[in-house]
PDB file of C-alpha atoms in Angstrom:
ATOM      1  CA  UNK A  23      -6.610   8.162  15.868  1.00 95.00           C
ATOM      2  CA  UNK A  24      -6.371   5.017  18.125  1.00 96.00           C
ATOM      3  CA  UNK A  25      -6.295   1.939  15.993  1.00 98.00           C
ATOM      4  CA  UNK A  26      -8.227   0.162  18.754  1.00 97.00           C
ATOM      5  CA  UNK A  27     -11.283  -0.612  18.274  1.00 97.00           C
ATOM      6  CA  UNK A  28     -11.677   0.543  14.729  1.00 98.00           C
ATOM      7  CA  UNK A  29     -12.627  -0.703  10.969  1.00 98.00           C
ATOM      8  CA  UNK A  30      -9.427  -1.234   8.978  1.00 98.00           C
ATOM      9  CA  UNK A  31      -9.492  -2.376   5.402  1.00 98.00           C
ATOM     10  CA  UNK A  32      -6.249  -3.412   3.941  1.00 98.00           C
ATOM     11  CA  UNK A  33      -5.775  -4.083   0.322  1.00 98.00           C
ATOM     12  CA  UNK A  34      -3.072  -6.697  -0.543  1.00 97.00           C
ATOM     13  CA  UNK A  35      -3.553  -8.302   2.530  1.00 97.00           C
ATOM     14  CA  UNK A  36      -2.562 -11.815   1.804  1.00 97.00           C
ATOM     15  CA  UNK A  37       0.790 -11.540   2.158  1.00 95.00           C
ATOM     16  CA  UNK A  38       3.937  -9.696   2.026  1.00 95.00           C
ATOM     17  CA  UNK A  39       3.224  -6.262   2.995  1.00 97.00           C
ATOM     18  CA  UNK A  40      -0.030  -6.294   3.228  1.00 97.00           C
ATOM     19  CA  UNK A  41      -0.273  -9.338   5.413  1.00 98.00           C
ATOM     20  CA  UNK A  42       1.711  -7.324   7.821  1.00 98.00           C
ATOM     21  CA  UNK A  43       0.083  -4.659   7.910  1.00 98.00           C
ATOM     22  CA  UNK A  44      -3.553  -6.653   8.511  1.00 98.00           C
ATOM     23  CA  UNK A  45      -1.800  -8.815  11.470  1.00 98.00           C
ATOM     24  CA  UNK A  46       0.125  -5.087  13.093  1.00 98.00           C
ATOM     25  CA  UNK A  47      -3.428  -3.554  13.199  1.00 98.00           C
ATOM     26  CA  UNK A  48      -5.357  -6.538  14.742  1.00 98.00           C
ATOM     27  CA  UNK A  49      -2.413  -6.986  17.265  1.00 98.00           C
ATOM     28  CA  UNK A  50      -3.494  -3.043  18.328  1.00 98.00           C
ATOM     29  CA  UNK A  51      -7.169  -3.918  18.366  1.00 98.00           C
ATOM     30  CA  UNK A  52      -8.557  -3.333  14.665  1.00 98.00           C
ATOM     31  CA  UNK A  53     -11.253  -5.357  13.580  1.00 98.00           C
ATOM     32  CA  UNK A  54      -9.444  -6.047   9.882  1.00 98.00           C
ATOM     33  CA  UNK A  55     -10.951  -6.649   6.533  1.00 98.00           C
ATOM     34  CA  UNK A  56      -8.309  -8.364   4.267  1.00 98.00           C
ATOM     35  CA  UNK A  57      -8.972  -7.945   0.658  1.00 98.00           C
ATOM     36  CA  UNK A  58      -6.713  -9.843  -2.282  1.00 97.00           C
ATOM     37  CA  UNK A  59      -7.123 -11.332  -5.548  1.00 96.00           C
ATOM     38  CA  UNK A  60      -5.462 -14.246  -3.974  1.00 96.00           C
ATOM     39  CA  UNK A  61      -8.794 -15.547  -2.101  1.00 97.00           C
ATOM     40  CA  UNK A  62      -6.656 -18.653  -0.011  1.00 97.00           C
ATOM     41  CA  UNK A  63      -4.048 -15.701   1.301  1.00 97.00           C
ATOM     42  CA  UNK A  64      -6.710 -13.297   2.711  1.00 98.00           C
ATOM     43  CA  UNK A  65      -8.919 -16.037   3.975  1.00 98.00           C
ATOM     44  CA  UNK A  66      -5.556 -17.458   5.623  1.00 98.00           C
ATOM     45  CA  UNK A  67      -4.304 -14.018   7.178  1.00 98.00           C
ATOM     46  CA  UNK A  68      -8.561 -13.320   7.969  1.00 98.00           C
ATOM     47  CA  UNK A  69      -8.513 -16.200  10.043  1.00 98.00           C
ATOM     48  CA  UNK A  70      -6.307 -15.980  12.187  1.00 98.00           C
ATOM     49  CA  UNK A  71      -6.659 -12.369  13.012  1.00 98.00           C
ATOM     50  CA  UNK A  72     -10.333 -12.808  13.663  1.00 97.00           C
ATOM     51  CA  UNK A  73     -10.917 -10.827  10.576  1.00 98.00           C
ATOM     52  CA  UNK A  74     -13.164 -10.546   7.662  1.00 98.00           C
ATOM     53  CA  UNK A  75     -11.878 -11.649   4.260  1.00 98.00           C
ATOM     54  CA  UNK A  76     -12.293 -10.121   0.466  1.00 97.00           C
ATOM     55  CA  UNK A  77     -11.564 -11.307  -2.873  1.00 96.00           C
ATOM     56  CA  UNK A  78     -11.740  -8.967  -5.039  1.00 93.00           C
ATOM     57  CA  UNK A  79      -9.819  -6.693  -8.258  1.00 96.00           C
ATOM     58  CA  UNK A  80      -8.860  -3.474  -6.377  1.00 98.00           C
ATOM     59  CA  UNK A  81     -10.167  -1.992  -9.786  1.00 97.00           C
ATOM     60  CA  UNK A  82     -13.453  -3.776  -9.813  1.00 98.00           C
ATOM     61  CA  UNK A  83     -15.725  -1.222  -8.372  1.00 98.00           C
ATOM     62  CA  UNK A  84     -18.541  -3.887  -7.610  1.00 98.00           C
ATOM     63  CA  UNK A  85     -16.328  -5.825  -5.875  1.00 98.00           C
ATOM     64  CA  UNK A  86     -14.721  -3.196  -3.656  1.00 98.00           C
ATOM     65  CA  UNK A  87     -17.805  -1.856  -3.064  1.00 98.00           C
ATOM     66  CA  UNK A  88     -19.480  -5.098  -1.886  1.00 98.00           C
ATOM     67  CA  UNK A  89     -16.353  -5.912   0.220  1.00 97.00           C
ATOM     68  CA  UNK A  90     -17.031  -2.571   2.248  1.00 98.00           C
ATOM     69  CA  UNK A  91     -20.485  -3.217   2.705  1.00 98.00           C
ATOM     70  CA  UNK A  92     -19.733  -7.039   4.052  1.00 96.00           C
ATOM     71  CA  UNK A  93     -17.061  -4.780   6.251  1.00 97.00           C
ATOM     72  CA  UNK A  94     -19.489  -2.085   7.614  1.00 97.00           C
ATOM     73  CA  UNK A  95     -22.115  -4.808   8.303  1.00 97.00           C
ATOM     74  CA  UNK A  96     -19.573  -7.245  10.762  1.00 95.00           C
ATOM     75  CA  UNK A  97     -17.172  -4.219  11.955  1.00 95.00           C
ATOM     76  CA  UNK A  98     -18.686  -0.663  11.237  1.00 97.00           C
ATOM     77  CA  UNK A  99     -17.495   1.450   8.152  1.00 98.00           C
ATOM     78  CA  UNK A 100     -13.624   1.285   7.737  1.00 98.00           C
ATOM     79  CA  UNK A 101     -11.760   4.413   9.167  1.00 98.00           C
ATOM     80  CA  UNK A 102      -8.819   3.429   8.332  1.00 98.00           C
ATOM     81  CA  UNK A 103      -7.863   2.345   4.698  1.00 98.00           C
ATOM     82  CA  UNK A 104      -4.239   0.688   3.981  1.00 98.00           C
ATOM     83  CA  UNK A 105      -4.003   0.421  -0.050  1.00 98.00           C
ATOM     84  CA  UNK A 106      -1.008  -2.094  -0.064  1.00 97.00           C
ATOM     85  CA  UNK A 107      -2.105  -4.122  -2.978  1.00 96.00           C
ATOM     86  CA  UNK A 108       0.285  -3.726  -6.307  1.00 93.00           C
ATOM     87  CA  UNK A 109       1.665  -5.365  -9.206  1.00 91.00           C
ATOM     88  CA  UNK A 110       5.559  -5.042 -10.717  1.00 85.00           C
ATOM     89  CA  UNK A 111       7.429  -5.495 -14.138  1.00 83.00           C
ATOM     90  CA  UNK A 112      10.336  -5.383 -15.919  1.00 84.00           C
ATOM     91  CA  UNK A 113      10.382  -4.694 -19.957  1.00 88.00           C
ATOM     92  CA  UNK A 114      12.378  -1.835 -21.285  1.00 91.00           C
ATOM     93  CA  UNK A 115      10.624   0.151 -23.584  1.00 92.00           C
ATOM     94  CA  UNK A 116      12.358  -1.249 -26.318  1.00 95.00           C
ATOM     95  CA  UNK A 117      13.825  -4.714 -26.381  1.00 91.00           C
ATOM     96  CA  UNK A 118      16.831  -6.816 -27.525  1.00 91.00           C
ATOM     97  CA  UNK A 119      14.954  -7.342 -30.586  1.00 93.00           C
ATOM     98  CA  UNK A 120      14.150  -3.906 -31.271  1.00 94.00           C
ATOM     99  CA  UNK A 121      10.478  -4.577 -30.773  1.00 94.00           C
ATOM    100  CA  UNK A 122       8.747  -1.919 -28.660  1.00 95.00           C
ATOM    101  CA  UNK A 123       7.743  -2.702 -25.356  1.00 93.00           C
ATOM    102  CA  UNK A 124       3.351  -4.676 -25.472  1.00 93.00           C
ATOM    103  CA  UNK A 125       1.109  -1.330 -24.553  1.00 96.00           C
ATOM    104  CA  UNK A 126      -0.744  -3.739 -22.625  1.00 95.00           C
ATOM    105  CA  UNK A 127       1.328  -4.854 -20.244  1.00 94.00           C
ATOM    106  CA  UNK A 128       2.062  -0.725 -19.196  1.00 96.00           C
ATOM    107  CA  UNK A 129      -1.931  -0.498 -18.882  1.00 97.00           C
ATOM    108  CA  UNK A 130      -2.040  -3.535 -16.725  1.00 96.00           C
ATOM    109  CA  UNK A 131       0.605  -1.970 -14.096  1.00 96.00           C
ATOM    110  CA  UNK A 132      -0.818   1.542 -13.941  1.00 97.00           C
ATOM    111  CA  UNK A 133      -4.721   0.030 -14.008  1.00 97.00           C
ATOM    112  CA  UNK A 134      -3.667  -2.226 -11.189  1.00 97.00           C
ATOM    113  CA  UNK A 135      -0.814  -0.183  -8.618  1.00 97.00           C
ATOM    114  CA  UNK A 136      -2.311   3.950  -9.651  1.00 98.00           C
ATOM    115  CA  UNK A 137      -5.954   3.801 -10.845  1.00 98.00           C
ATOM    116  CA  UNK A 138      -6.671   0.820  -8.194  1.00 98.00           C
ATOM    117  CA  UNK A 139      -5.702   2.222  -5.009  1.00 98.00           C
ATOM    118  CA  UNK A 140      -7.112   5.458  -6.413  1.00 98.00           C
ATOM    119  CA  UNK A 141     -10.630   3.742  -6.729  1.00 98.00           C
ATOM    120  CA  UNK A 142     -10.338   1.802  -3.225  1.00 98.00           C
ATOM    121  CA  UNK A 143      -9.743   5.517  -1.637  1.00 98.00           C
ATOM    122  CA  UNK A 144     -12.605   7.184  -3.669  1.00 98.00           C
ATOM    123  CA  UNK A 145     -15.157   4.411  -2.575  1.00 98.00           C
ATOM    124  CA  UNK A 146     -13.800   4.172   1.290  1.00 98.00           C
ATOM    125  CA  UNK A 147     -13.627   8.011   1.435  1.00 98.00           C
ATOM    126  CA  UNK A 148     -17.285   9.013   0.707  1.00 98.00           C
ATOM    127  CA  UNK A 149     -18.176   6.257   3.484  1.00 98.00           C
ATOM    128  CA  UNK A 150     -15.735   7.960   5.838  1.00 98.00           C
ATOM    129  CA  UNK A 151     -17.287  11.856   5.075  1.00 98.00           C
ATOM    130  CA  UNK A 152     -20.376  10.674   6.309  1.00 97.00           C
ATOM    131  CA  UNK A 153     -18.962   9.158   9.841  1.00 98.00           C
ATOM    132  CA  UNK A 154     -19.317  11.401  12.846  1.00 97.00           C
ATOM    133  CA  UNK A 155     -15.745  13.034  13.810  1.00 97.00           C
ATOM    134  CA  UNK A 156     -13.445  11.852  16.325  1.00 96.00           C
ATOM    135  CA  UNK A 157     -10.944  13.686  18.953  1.00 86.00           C
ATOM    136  CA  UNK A 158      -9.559  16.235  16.614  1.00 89.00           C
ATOM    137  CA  UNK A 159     -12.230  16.392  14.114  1.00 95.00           C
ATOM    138  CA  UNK A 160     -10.726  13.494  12.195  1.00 97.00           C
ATOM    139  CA  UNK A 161     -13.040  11.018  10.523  1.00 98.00           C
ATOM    140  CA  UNK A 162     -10.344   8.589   9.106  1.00 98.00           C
ATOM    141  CA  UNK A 163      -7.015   7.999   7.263  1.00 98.00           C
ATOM    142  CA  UNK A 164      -5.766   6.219   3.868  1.00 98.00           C
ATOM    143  CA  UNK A 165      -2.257   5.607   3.747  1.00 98.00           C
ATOM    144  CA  UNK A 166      -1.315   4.188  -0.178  1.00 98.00           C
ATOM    145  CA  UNK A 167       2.188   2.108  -0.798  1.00 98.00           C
ATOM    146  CA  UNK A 168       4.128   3.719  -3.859  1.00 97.00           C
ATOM    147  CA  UNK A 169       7.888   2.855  -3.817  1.00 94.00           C
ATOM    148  CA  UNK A 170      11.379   4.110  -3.812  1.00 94.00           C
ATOM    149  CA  UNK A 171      10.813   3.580  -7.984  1.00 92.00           C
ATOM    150  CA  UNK A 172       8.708   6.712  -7.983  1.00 95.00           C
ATOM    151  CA  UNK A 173      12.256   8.380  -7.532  1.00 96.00           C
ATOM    152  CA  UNK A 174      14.595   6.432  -8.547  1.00 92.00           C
ATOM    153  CA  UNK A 175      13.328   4.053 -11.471  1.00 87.00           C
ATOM    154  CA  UNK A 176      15.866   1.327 -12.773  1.00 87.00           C
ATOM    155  CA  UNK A 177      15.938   0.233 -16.288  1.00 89.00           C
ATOM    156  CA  UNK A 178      12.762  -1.590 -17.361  1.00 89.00           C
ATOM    157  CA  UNK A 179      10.673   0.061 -14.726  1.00 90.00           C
ATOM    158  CA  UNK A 180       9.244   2.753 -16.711  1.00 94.00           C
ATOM    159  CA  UNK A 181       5.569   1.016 -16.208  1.00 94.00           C
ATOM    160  CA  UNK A 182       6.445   0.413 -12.668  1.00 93.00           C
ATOM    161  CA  UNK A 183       7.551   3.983 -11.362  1.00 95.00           C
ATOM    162  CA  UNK A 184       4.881   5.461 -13.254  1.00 97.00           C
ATOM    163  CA  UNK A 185       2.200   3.930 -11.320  1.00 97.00           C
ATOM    164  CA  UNK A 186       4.375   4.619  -7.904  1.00 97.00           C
ATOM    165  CA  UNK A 187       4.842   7.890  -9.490  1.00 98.00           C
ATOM    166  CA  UNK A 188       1.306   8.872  -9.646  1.00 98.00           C
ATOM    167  CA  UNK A 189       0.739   7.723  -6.219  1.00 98.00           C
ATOM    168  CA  UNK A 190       3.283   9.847  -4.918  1.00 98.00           C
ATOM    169  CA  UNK A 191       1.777  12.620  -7.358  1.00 98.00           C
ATOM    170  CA  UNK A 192      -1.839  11.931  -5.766  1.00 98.00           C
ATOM    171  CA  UNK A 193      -1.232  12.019  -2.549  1.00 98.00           C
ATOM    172  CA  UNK A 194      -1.115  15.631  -1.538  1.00 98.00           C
ATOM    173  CA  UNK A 195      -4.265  16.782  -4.140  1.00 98.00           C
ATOM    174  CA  UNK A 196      -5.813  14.484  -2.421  1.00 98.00           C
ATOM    175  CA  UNK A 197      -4.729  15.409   1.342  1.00 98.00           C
ATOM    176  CA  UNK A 198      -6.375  18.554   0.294  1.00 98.00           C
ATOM    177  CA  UNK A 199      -9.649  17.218  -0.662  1.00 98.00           C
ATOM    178  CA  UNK A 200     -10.687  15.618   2.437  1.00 98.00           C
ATOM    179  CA  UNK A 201      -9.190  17.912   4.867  1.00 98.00           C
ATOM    180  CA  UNK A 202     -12.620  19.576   5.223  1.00 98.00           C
ATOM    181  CA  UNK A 203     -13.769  16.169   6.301  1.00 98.00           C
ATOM    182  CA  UNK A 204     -10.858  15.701   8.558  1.00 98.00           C
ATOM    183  CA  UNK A 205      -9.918  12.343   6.574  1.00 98.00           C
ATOM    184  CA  UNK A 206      -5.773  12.049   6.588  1.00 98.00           C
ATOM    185  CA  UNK A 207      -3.834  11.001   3.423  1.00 98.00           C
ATOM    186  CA  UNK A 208       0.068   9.748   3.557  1.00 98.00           C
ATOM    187  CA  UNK A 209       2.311   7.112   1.209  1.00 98.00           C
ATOM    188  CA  UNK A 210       5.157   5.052   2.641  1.00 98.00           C
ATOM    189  CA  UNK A 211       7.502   4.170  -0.331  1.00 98.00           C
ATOM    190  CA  UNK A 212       9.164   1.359   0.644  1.00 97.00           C
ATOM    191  CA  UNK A 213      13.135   0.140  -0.485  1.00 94.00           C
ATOM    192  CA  UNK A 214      13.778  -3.328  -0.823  1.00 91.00           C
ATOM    193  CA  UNK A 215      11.969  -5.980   1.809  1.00 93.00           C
ATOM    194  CA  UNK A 216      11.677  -9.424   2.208  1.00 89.00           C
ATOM    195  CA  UNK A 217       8.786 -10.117   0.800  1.00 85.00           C
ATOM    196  CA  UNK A 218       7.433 -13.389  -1.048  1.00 81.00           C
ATOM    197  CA  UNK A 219       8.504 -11.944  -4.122  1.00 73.00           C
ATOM    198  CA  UNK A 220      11.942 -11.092  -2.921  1.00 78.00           C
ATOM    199  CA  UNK A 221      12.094 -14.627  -1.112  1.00 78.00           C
ATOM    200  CA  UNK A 222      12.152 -16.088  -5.084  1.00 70.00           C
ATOM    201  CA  UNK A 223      15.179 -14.427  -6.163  1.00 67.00           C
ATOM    202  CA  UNK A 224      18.365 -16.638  -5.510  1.00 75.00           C
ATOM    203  CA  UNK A 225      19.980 -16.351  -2.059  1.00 82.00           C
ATOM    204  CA  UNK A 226      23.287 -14.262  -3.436  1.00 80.00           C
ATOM    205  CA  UNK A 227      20.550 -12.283  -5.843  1.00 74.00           C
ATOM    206  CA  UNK A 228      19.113 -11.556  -2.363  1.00 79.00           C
ATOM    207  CA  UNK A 229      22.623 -10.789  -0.761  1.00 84.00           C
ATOM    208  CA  UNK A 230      23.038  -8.609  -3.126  1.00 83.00           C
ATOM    209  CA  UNK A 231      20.494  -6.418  -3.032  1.00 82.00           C
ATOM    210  CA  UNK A 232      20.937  -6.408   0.587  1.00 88.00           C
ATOM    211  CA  UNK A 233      24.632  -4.888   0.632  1.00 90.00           C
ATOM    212  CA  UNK A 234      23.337  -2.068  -1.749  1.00 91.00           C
ATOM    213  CA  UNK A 235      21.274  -0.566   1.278  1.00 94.00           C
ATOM    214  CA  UNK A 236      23.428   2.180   2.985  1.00 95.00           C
ATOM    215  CA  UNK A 237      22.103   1.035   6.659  1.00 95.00           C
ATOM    216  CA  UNK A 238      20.944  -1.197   7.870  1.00 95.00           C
ATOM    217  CA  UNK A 239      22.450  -3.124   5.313  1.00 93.00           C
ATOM    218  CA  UNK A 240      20.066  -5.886   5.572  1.00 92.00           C
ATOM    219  CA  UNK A 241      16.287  -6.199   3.488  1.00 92.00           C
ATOM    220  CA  UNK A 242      13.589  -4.387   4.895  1.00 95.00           C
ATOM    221  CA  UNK A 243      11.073  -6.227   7.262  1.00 96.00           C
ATOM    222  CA  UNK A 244       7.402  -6.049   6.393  1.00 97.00           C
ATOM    223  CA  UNK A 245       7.075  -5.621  10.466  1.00 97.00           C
ATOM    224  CA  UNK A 246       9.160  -2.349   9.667  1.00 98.00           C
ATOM    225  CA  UNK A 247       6.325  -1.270   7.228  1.00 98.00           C
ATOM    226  CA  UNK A 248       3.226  -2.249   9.245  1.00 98.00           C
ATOM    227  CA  UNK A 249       4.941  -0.085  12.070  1.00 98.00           C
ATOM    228  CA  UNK A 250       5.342   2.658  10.444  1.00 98.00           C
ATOM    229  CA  UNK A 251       1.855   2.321   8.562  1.00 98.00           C
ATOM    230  CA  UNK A 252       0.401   1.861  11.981  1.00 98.00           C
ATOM    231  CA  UNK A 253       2.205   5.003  13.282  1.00 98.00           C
ATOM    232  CA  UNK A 254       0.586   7.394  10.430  1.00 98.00           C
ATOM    233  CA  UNK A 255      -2.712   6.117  11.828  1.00 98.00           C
ATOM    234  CA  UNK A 256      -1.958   6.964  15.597  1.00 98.00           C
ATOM    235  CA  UNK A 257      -0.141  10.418  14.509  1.00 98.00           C
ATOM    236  CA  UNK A 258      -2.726  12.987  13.787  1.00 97.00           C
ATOM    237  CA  UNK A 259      -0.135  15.806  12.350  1.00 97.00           C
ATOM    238  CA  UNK A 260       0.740  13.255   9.862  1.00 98.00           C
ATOM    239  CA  UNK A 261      -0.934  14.482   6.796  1.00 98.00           C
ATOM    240  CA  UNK A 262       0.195  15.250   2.786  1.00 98.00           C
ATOM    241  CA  UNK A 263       3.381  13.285   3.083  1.00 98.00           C
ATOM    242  CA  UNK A 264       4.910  10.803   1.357  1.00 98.00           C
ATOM    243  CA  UNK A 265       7.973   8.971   3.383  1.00 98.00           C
ATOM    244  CA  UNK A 266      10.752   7.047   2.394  1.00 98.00           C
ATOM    245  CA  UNK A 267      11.729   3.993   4.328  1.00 98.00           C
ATOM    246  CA  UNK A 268      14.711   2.392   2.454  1.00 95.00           C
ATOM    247  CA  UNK A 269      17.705   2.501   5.028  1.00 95.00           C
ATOM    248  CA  UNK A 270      18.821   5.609   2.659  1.00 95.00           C
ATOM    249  CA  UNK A 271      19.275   3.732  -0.248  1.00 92.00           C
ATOM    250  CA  UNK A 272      19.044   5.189  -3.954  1.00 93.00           C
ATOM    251  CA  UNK A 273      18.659   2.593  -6.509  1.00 82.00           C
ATOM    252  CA  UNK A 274      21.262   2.377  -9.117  1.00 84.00           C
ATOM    253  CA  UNK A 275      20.213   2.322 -12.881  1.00 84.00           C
ATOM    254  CA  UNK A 276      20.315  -1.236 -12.937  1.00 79.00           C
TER     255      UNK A 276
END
C-alpha cells in the first residue's frame, strides 16, 4: 500500500514510539490521527503534523470508537492502524516480603498492552472490510508493538511479557481472519530504544543497557521503528509475522 495519501491512526502517539511513528507517516503523506491518554502529547505531535488528535483509553470502546469517527469525517476511514500504545512493570510474583505480587496491577498491564490493542484492531478492522480494495486486493494493514519480553522475559516481567506475549500469540489468528478482506496483520517487537522512559534511567543505567546489545551496540532509535513500521505498510507480502528489531540482543534474566 502507498502510505500517501491515506488515513493512519496511531495509538500511543504522543511520544516515544508512537510519536515516531505519527511524524514517519505524515513525512510520506498520511493524513495522521494521534490518539493517547496523554491529551497535551497527541495534541503536540497532531499539530505539527497537520494531524487530528485523540484522547482516549485504548480500552474504552466509546472513546476509540468516537476517535475513528472524528478520523473518517476530516481524513476518510483509517487504512492503516499502528497500535503503539502500552504500559510496563516490574513486581516479581512474589516479593522481598514474601507477599504475593497485587492481582491488580497484572490486570492493569494485560487490560492496557493485550486486550487494548486487541479492541483498537477489532473496531478499525470492521471499518476497513467495508472499504473498496486497493492494487492487490488489499483494504488495509494493522501492525501491533509487542516486545523482545514476549521471548525473553526478565525477572519481574511476568505481567509485562504476558501482554507482549499475547500479542505475538494474536497476531497470526488474526492474519488469518482478515485475509479474505485483504486487511494485513504484522508485530515489530522492539529491544531497547531511547525512548522517554529510557531517557529517565541514569546516564550509566543507560550505558549499560546499551553495551548489552550485540550490534549496533548503541539504544534503538524510535526513527528505526517508524521505518520499519512504515515499511510493513508499503510491503504487501508482509503478512502473519512478527519481527524482531533488537540489534540481536537476548535479554539476560535480570
Amino acid at each position: 500500500m502507498k502510505i500517501s495519501g491515506q488515513s493512519a491512526l496511531v495509538t500511543g502517539g504522543g511520544s516515544g514510539l508512537g510519536e515516531a511513528v505519527a511524524r514517519e507517516l505524515a513525512r510520506q503523506g498520511a493524513r495522521v490521527l494521534v490518539i493517547d491518554v496523554n491529551a497535551a502529547g497527541a495534541q503536540r505531535v497532531a499539530a505539527e503534523i497537520d494531524g487530528l488528535a485523540a484522547a482516549c483509553d485504548i480500552c474504552d470502546s466509546a472513546a476509540v470508537t468516537a476517535a475513528l469517527d472524528a478520523a473518517t469525517a476530516r481524513h476518510g476511514t483509517p487504512r492503516i492502524v499502528m497500535n503503539i500504545a502500552g504500559i510496563g512493570t516490574a513486581r516479581r510474583i512474589v516479593g522481598k516480603d514474601g507477599a504475593p505480587a497485587p492481582l491488580e496491577d497484572f490486570e492493569r498491564v494485560v487490560r492496557v498492552n493485550l486486550i487494548g490493542s486487541y479492541n483498537v484492531a477489532r473496531l478499525a478492522a470492521a471499518r476497513i472490510v467495508a472499504l473498496e480494495p486497493l492494487a492487490d486486493g488489499e483494504r488495509g494493514v494493522i501492525v501491533h508493538t509487542a516486545s523482545v519480553a514476549a521471548f525473553d522475559g526478565q525477572v519481574g516481567q511476568e505481567a509485562y511479557s504476558a501482554s507482549k506475549g499475547g500479542i505475538v500469540g494474536m497476531t497470526l489468528p488474526m492474519a488469518r481472519d482478515l485475509a479474505q478482506f485483504g486487511v494485513r496483520v504484522c508485530t515489530i517487537a522492539p529491544g531497547l530504544f531511547h525512548t522517554p522512559l529510557m531517557a529517565q534511567l541514569p546516564a550509566e543505567v543507560q550505558q549499560s543497557l546499551a553495551a548489552s546489545i550485540p550490534f549496533p551496540k548503541r539504544l534503538g532509535k524510535p526513527e528505526e521503528f517508524a521505518e520499519l513500521a512504515s515499511h510493513i505498510v508499503t510491503n504487501v507480502h508482509l503478512n502473519g509475522e512478527v519481527i524482531r528489531l533488537d540489534g540481536a540482543l537476548r535479554m539476560a534474566p535480570r
